[in-house]
Coordinates of C-alpha atoms in Angstrom, one line a residue:
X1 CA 238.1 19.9 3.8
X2 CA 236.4 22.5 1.6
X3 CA 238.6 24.9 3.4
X4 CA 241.7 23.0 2.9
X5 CA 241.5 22.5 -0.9
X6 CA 240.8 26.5 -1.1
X7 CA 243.5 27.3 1.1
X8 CA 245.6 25.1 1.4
X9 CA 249.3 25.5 -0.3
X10 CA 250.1 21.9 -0.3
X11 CA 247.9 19.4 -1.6
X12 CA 249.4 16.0 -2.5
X13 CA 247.2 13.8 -4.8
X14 CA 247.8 11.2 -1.9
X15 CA 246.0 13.2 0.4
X16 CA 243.4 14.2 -2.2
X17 CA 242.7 10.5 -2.7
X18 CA 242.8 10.0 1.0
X19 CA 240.0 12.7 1.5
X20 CA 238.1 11.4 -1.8
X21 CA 237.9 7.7 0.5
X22 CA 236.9 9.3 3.4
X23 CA 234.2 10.8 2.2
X24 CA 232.5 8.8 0.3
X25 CA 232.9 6.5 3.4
X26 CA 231.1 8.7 5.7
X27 CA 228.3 9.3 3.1
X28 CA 227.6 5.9 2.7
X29 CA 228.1 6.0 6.8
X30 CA 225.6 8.5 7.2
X31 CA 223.0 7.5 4.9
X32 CA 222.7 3.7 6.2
X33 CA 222.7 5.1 9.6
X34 CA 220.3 8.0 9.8
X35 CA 218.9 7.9 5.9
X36 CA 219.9 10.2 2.8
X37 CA 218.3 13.7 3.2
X38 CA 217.3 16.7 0.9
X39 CA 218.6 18.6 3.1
X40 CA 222.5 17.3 3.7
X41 CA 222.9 17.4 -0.5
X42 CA 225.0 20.3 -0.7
X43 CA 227.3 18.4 1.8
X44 CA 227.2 15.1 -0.4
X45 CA 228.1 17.3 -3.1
X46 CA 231.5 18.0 -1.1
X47 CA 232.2 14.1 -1.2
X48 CA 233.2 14.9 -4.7
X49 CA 235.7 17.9 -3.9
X50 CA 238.9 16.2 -4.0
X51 CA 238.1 14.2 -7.1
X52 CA 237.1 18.3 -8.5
X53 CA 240.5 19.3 -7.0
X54 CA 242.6 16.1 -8.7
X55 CA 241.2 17.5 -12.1
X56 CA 241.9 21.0 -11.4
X57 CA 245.4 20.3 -10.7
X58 CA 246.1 18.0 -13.7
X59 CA 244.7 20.4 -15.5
X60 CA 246.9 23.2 -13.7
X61 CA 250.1 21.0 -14.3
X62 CA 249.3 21.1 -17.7
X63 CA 248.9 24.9 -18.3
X64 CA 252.2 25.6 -16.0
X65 CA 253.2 28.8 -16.7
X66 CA 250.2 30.4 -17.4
X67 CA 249.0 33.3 -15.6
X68 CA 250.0 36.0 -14.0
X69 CA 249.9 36.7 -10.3
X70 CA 247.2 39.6 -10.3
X71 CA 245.1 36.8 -12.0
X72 CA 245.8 34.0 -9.6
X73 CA 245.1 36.4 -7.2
X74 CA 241.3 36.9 -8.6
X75 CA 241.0 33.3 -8.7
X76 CA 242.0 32.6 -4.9
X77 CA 239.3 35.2 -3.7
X78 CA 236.5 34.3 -5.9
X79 CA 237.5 30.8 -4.6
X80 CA 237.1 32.2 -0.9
X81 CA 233.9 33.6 -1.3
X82 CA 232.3 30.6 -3.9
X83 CA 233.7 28.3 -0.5
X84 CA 232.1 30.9 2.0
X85 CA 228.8 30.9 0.0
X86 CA 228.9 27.1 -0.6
X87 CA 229.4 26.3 3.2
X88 CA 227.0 28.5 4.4
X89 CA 224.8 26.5 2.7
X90 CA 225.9 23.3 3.5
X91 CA 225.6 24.4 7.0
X92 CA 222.3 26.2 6.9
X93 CA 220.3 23.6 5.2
X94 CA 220.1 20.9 8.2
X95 CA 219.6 23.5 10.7
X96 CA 216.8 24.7 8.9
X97 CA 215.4 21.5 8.1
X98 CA 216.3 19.7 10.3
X99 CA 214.9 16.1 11.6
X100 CA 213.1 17.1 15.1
X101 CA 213.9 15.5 18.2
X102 CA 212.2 15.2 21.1
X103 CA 213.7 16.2 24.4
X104 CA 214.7 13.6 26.2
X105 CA 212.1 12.1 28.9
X106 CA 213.2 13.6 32.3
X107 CA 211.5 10.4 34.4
X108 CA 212.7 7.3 35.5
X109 CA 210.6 5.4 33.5
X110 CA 211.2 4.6 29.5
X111 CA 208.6 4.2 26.9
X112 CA 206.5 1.7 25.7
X113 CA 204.0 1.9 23.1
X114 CA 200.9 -0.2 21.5
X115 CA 198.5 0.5 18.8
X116 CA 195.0 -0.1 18.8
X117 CA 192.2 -0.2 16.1
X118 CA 189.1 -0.5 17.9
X119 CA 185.3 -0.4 16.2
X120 CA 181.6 1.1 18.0
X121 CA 179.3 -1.2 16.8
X122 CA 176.3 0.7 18.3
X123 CA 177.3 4.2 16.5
X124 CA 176.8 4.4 12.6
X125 CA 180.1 6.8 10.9
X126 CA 178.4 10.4 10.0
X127 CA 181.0 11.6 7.7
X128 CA 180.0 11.7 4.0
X129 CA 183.1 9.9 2.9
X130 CA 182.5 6.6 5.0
X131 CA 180.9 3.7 3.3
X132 CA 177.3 3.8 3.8
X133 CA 176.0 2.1 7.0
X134 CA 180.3 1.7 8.1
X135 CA 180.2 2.0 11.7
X136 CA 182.6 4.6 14.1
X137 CA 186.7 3.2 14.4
X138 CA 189.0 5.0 15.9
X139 CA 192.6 4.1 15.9
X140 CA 194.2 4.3 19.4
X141 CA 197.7 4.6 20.5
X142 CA 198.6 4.2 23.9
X143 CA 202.1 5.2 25.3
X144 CA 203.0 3.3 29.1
X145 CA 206.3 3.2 31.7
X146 CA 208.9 1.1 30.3
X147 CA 212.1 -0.1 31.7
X148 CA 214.8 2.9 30.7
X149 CA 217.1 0.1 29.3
X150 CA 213.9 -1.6 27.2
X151 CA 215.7 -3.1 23.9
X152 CA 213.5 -2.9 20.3
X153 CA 212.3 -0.6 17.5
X154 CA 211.8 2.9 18.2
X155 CA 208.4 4.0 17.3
X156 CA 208.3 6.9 14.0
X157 CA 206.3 10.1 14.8
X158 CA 203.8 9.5 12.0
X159 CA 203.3 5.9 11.0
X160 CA 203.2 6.7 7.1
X161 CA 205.4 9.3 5.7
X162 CA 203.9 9.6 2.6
X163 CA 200.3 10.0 4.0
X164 CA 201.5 12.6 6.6
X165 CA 203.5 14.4 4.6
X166 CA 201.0 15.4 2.3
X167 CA 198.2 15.6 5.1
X168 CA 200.3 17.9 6.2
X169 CA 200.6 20.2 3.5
X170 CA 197.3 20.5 2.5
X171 CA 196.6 21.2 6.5
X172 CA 199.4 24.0 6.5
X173 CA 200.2 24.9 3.3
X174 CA 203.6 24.2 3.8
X175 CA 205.7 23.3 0.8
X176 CA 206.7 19.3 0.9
X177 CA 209.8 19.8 0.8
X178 CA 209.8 21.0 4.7
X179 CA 208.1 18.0 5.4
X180 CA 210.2 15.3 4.3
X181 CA 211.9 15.0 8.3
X182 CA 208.2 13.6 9.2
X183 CA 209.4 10.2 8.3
X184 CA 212.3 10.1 9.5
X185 CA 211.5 11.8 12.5
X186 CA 211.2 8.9 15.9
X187 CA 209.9 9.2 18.9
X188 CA 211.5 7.6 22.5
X189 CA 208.3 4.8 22.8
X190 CA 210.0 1.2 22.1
X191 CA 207.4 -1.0 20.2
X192 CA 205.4 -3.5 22.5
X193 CA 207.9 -2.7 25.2
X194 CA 207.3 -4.5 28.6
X195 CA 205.3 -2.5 31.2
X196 CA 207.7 -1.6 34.2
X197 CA 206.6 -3.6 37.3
X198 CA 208.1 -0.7 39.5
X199 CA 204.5 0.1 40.5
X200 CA 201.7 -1.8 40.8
X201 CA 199.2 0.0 38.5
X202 CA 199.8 3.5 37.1
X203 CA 197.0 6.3 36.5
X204 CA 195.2 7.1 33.2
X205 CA 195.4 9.9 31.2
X206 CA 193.4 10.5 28.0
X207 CA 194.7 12.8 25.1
X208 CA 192.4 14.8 22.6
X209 CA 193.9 15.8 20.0
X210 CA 192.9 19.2 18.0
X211 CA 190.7 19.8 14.7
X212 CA 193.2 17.8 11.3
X213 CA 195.3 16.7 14.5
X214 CA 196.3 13.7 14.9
X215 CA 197.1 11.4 18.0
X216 CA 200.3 11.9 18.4
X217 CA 200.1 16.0 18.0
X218 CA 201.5 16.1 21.3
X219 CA 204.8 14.2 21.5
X220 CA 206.7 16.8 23.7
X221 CA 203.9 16.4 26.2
X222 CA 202.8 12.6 26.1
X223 CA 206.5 11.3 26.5
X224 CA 207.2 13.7 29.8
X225 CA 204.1 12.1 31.1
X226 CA 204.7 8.9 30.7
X227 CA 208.3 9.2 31.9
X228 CA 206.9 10.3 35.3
X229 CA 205.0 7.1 35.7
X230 CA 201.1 7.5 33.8
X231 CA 199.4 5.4 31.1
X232 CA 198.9 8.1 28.1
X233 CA 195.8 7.1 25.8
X234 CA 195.9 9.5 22.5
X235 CA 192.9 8.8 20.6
X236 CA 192.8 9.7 16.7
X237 CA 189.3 11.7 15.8
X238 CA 188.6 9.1 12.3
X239 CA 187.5 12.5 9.5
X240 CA 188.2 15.0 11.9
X241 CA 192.0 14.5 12.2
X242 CA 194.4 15.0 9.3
X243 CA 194.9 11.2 8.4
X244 CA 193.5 7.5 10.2
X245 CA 195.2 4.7 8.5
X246 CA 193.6 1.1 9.7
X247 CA 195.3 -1.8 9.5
X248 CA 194.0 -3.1 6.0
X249 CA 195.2 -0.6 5.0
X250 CA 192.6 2.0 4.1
X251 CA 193.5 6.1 4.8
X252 CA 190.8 8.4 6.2
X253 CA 191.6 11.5 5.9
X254 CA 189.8 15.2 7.1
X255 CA 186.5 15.6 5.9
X256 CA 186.0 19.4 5.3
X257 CA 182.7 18.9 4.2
X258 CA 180.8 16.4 7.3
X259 CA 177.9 18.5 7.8
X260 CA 176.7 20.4 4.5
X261 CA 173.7 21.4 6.2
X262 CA 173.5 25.1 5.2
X263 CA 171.0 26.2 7.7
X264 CA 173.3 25.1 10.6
X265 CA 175.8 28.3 12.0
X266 CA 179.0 27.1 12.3
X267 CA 178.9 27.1 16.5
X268 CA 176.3 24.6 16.2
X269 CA 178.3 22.5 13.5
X270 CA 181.3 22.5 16.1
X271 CA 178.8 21.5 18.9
X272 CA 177.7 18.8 17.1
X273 CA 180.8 17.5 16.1
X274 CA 182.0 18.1 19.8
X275 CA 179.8 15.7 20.5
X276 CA 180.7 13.0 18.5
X277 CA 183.9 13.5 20.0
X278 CA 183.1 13.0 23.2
X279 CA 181.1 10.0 22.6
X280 CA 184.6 9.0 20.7
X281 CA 186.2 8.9 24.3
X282 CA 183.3 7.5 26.2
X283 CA 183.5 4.5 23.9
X284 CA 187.5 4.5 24.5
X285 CA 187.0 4.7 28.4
X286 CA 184.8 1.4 28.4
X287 CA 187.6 -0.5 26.0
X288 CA 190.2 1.0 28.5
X289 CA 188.1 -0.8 31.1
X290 CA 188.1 -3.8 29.7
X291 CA 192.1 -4.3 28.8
X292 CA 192.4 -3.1 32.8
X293 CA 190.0 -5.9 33.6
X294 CA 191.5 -8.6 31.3
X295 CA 193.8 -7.9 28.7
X296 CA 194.5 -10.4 26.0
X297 CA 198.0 -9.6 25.4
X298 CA 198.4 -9.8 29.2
X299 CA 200.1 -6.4 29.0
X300 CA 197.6 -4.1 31.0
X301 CA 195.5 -6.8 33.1
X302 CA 195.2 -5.3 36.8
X303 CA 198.0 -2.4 35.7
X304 CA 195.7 0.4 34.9
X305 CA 194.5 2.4 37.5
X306 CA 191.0 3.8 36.1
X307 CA 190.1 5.5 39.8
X308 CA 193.0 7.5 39.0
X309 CA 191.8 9.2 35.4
X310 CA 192.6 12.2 33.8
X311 CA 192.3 14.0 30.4
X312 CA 194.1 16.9 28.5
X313 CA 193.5 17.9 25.1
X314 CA 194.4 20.8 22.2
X315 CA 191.8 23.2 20.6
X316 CA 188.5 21.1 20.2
X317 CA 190.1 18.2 22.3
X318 CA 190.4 20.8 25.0
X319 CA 186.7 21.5 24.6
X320 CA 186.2 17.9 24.2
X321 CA 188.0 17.6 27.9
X322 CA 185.7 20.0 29.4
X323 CA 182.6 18.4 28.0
X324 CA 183.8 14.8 29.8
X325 CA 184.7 16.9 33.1
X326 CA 181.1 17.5 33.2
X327 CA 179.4 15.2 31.7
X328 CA 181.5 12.0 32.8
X329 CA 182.2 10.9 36.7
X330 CA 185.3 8.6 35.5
X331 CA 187.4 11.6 34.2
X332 CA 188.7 13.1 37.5
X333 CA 190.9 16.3 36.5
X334 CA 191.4 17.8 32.9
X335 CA 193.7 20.3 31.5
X336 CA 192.4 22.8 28.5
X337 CA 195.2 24.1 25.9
X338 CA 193.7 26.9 23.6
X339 CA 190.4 25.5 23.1
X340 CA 187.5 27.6 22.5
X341 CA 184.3 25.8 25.0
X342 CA 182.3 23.8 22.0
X343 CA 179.7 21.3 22.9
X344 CA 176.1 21.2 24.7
X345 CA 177.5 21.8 28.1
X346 CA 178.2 24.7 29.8
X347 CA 180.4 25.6 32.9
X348 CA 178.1 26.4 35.8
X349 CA 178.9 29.7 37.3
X350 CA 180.4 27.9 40.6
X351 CA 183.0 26.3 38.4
X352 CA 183.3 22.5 37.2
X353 CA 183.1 21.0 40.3
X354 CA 186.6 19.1 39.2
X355 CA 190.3 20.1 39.2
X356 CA 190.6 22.0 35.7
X357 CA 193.2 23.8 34.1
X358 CA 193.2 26.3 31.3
X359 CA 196.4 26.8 29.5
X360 CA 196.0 29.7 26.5
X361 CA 197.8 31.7 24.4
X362 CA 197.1 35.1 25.2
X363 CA 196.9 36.9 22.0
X364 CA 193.6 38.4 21.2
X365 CA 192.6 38.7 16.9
X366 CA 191.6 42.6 16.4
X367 CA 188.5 42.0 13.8
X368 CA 186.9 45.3 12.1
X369 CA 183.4 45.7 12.7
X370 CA 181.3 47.6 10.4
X371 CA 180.2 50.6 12.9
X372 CA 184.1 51.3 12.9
X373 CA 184.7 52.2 9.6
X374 CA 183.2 54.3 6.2
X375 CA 182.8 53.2 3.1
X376 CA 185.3 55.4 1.9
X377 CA 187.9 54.2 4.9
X378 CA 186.8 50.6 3.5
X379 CA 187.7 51.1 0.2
X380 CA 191.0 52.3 1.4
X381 CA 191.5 49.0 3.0
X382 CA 190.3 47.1 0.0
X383 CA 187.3 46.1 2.3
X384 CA 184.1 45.2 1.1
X385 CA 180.4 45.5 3.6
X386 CA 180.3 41.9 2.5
X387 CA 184.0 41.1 4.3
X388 CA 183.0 43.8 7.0
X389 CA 179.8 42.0 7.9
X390 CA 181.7 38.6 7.6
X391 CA 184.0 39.8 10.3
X392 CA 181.7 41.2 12.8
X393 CA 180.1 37.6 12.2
X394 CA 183.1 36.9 13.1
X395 CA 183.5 39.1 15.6
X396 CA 180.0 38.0 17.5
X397 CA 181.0 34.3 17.4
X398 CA 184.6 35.0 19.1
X399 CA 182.3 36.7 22.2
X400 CA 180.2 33.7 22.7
X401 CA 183.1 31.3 22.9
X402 CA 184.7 33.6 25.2
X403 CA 181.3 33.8 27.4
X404 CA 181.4 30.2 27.7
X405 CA 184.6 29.8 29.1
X406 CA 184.3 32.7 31.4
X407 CA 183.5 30.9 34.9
X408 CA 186.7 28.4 33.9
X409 CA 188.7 29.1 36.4
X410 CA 185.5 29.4 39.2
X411 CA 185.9 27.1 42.0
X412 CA 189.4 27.3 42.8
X413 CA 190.3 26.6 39.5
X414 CA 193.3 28.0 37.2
X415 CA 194.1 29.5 34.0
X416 CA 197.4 29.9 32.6
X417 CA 198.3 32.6 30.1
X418 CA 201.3 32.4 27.9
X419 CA 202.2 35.6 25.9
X420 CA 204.3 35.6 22.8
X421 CA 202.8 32.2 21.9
X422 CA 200.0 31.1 19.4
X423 CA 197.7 28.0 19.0
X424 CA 200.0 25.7 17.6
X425 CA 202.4 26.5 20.1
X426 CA 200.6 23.8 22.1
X427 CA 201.4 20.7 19.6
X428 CA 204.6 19.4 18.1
X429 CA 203.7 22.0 14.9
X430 CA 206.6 24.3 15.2
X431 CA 209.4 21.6 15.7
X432 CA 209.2 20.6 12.0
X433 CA 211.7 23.3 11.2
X434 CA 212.8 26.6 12.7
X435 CA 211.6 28.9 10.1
X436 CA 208.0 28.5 10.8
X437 CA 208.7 29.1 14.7
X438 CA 210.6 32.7 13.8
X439 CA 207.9 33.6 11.5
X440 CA 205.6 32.9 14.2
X441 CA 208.6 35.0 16.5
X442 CA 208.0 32.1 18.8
X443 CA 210.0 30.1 21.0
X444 CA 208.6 26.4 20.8
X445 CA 210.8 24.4 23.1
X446 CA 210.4 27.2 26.2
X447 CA 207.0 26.9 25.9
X448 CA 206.7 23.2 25.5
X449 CA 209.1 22.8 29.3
X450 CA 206.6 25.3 31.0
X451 CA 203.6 23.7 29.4
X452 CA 205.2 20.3 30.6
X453 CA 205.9 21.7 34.0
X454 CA 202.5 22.4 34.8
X455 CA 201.3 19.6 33.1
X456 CA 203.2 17.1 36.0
X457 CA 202.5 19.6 38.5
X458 CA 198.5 19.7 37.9
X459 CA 198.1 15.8 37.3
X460 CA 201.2 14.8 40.3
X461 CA 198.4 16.8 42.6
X462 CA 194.8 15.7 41.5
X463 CA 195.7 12.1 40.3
X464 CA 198.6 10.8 42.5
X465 CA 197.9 13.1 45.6
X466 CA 201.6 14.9 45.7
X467 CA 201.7 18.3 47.1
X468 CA 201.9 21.0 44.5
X469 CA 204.8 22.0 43.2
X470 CA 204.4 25.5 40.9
X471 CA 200.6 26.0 41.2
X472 CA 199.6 27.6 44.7
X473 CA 203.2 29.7 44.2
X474 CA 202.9 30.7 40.9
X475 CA 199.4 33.0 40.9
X476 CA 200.1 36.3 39.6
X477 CA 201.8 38.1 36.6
X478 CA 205.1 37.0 35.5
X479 CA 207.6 37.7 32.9
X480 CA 206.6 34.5 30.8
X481 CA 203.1 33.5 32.4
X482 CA 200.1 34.9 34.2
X483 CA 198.6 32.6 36.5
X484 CA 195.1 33.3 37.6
X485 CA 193.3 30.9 40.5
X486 CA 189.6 31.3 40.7

């Protein structure tokens, strides 16, 4: 239309009405369907075009005469470029900002989803900003096989916008305005859906979110999984993820400041809190136990197959994962993406005695130590001994994290390698809009489908006994993976 009123010879004020209808039509249209957007206002703008144009040519009626044609001229190509310039715009603002979907779940199955808000009663909350004597809750969601035609709401992404949103930005950094698609953002899970009855009972798999994560972090991956037929239990970390709203409504957000204890190194503040987190999922195994045994709401009762468990998690709920693997006999195969080994346990030099897989990006953080420059190359580089000896602190800690994950693949074991990725390339991060992906010069939906492939291929194997798929072929170096097998 924009093109037509700049163009265009011929423009009846019938038709200008006409287009003046139909767009405000499909603006009203649009916003009850998908919801008014920052992003789409330059194209709302447009709605008002042909009532502009009707002015302009009232006004043109009444100066007939006037001008000559070198100056009409002027006008029609500074009208061409303001129209180029103003759809460009128009165009470019939902691409750039666009509201994220997920792709859609390859499986047979559809999506169901519950919420839970579950209290320990026999741990006490450690984080300065609970009440005093409040006891551990965690909020759990729980994603299951649905029928593909299952009628009902679509579950949001994030269950408040508002609190998201600006969890999100003080997380990131990110101005709010690239956030605003986080409410409006859904998911494929249908609320309280019914549990297909194609199978009898379906394996188990725990998710871990990482550090000011959140349970749903990993949308691209939990929905594929489920698709193919598995139970998905994402458990949200209460002060170590970005926001836990319970149902009376209070928000817990990150704690930045749980341990103030100034004498601890910051490897044994991670430990520690490793630890609570994998206590976290101990606790969410035995209430997973119990809605296999007899659930109330007659939803999971005999359905989930706890023989058949499994865990993945991102950054410290990778680490988290390992820790179970070797600490817990329930958890029978685990997957690792990008996260550095915290926790008491370490890997025995014969492996994990379990299926494990380690997913990474492979990018490796050059840090300056202090024997590698002067002080006179320092003060080049705007580099004081106090940031020098911060980064070979740095520096030291980065060796011992990479010493405790060096028998990971022992055993038979694998780790995957992705270059040209980085650690959020591993959550739903880099969907919220393109520009932080080509900052990063990543490519977020490639790596999500081979991180998804293995993912089905690894847990098809070790928890449903299928043959392998990519695995056993796929050792070596390759022009978007290395695959190494222990």
């Amino acid at each position: 239309m924009l093109l037509w009123l700049v163009v265009g010879q011929q423009k009846s004020r019938q038709l200008l009405w006409g287009g003046l209808a139909v767009s405000a039509v499909l603006l009203f249209v649009q916003g009850w369907v998908e919801g008014w957007r920052w992003p789409l206002i330059p194209a709302y703008a447009l709605s008002l075009a042909p009532l502009l144009a009707l002015m302009v040519d009232h006004r043109r009626s009444a100066r007939a005469g006037q001008g000559g044609v070198k100056r009409r001229g002027v006008r029609r190509i500074a009208a061409l470029l303001s129209a180029f310039s103003y759809g460009t715009v128009t165009f470019a603002a939902p691409l750039l900002f666009p509201v994220f979907a997920f792709d859609e779940p390859a499986g047979p199955y559809g999506i169901g989803t519950v919420a839970y808000h579950w209290i320990d009663k026999t741990r006490e909350e450690t984080s300065t900003m609970a009440a005093a004597g409040a006891k551990r809750e965690l909020n759990v969601r729980i994603w299951y096989p649905a029928s593909k035609d299952a009628k009902g709401t679509r579950a949001p992404y994030v269950p408040d916008s508002e609190v998201f949103t600006e969890a999100f930005h003080q997380e990131s950094g990110l101005p709010r305005l690239f956030l605003t698609s986080l409410g409006q953002a859904r998911t494929h899970a249908v609320e309280h859906a019914a549990l297909s009855d194609a199978e009898a009972a379906y394996p188990v798999i725990i998710f871990s979110h990482g550090f000011n994560g959140f349970e749903g972090q990993n949308m691209f991956q939990v929905e594929q999984l489920v698709s193919q037929g598995y139970i998905v239990a994402g458990i949200n970390h209460t002060y170590d993820s970005m926001a836990s709203i319970f149902p009376d409504g209070r928000v817990a957000l990150f704690d930045s400041v749980k341990n103030s204890e100034s004498e601890i190194g910051p490897l044994e503040k991670m430990d520690r809190t490793n630890e609570v987190w994998v206590n976290d999922v101990r606790f969410v195994l035995d209430q997973l136990e119990k809605l296999a045994a007899a659930d109330p709401d007659q939803r999971f009762s005999g359905r989930m197959d706890m023989k058949r468990l499994g865990m993945f998690g991102h950054s410290i709920g990778g680490a988290t994962t390992v820790q179970m693997l070797l600490s817990d006999p329930r958890v029978r195969a685990g997957i690792n993406m990008d996260g550095s080994l915290y926790g008491k346990r370490r890997i025995p030099a014969e492996g994990i005695n379990k299926p494990f897989l380690m997913i990474s990006a492979d990018e490796e953080d050059e840090l300056p130590g202090h024997s590698a420059a002067s002080g006179d190359q320092q003060t080049a580089l705007d580099m004081t001994r106090g940031k020098v000896e911060q980064d070979n602190q740095e520096k030291l800690l980065e060796q011992k994290l990479h010493a405790r994950l060096a028998a990971a693949k022992a055993g038979g074991n694998y780790w995957l390698k992705l270059p040209n990725t980085s650690h959020m390339s591993f959550s739903d991060f880099f969907l919220i809009t393109p520009i932080i992906e080509w900052m990063q010069g990543v490519n977020a939906r490639g790596t999500h489908r081979l991180v998804n492939e293995f993912t089905l291929d690894f847990f098809n194997h070790y928890l449903k006994g299928q043959p392998l798929q990519i695995l056993n072929n796929a050792v070596g170096t390759h022009d978007i993976y290395f695959l190494e097998k222990g």
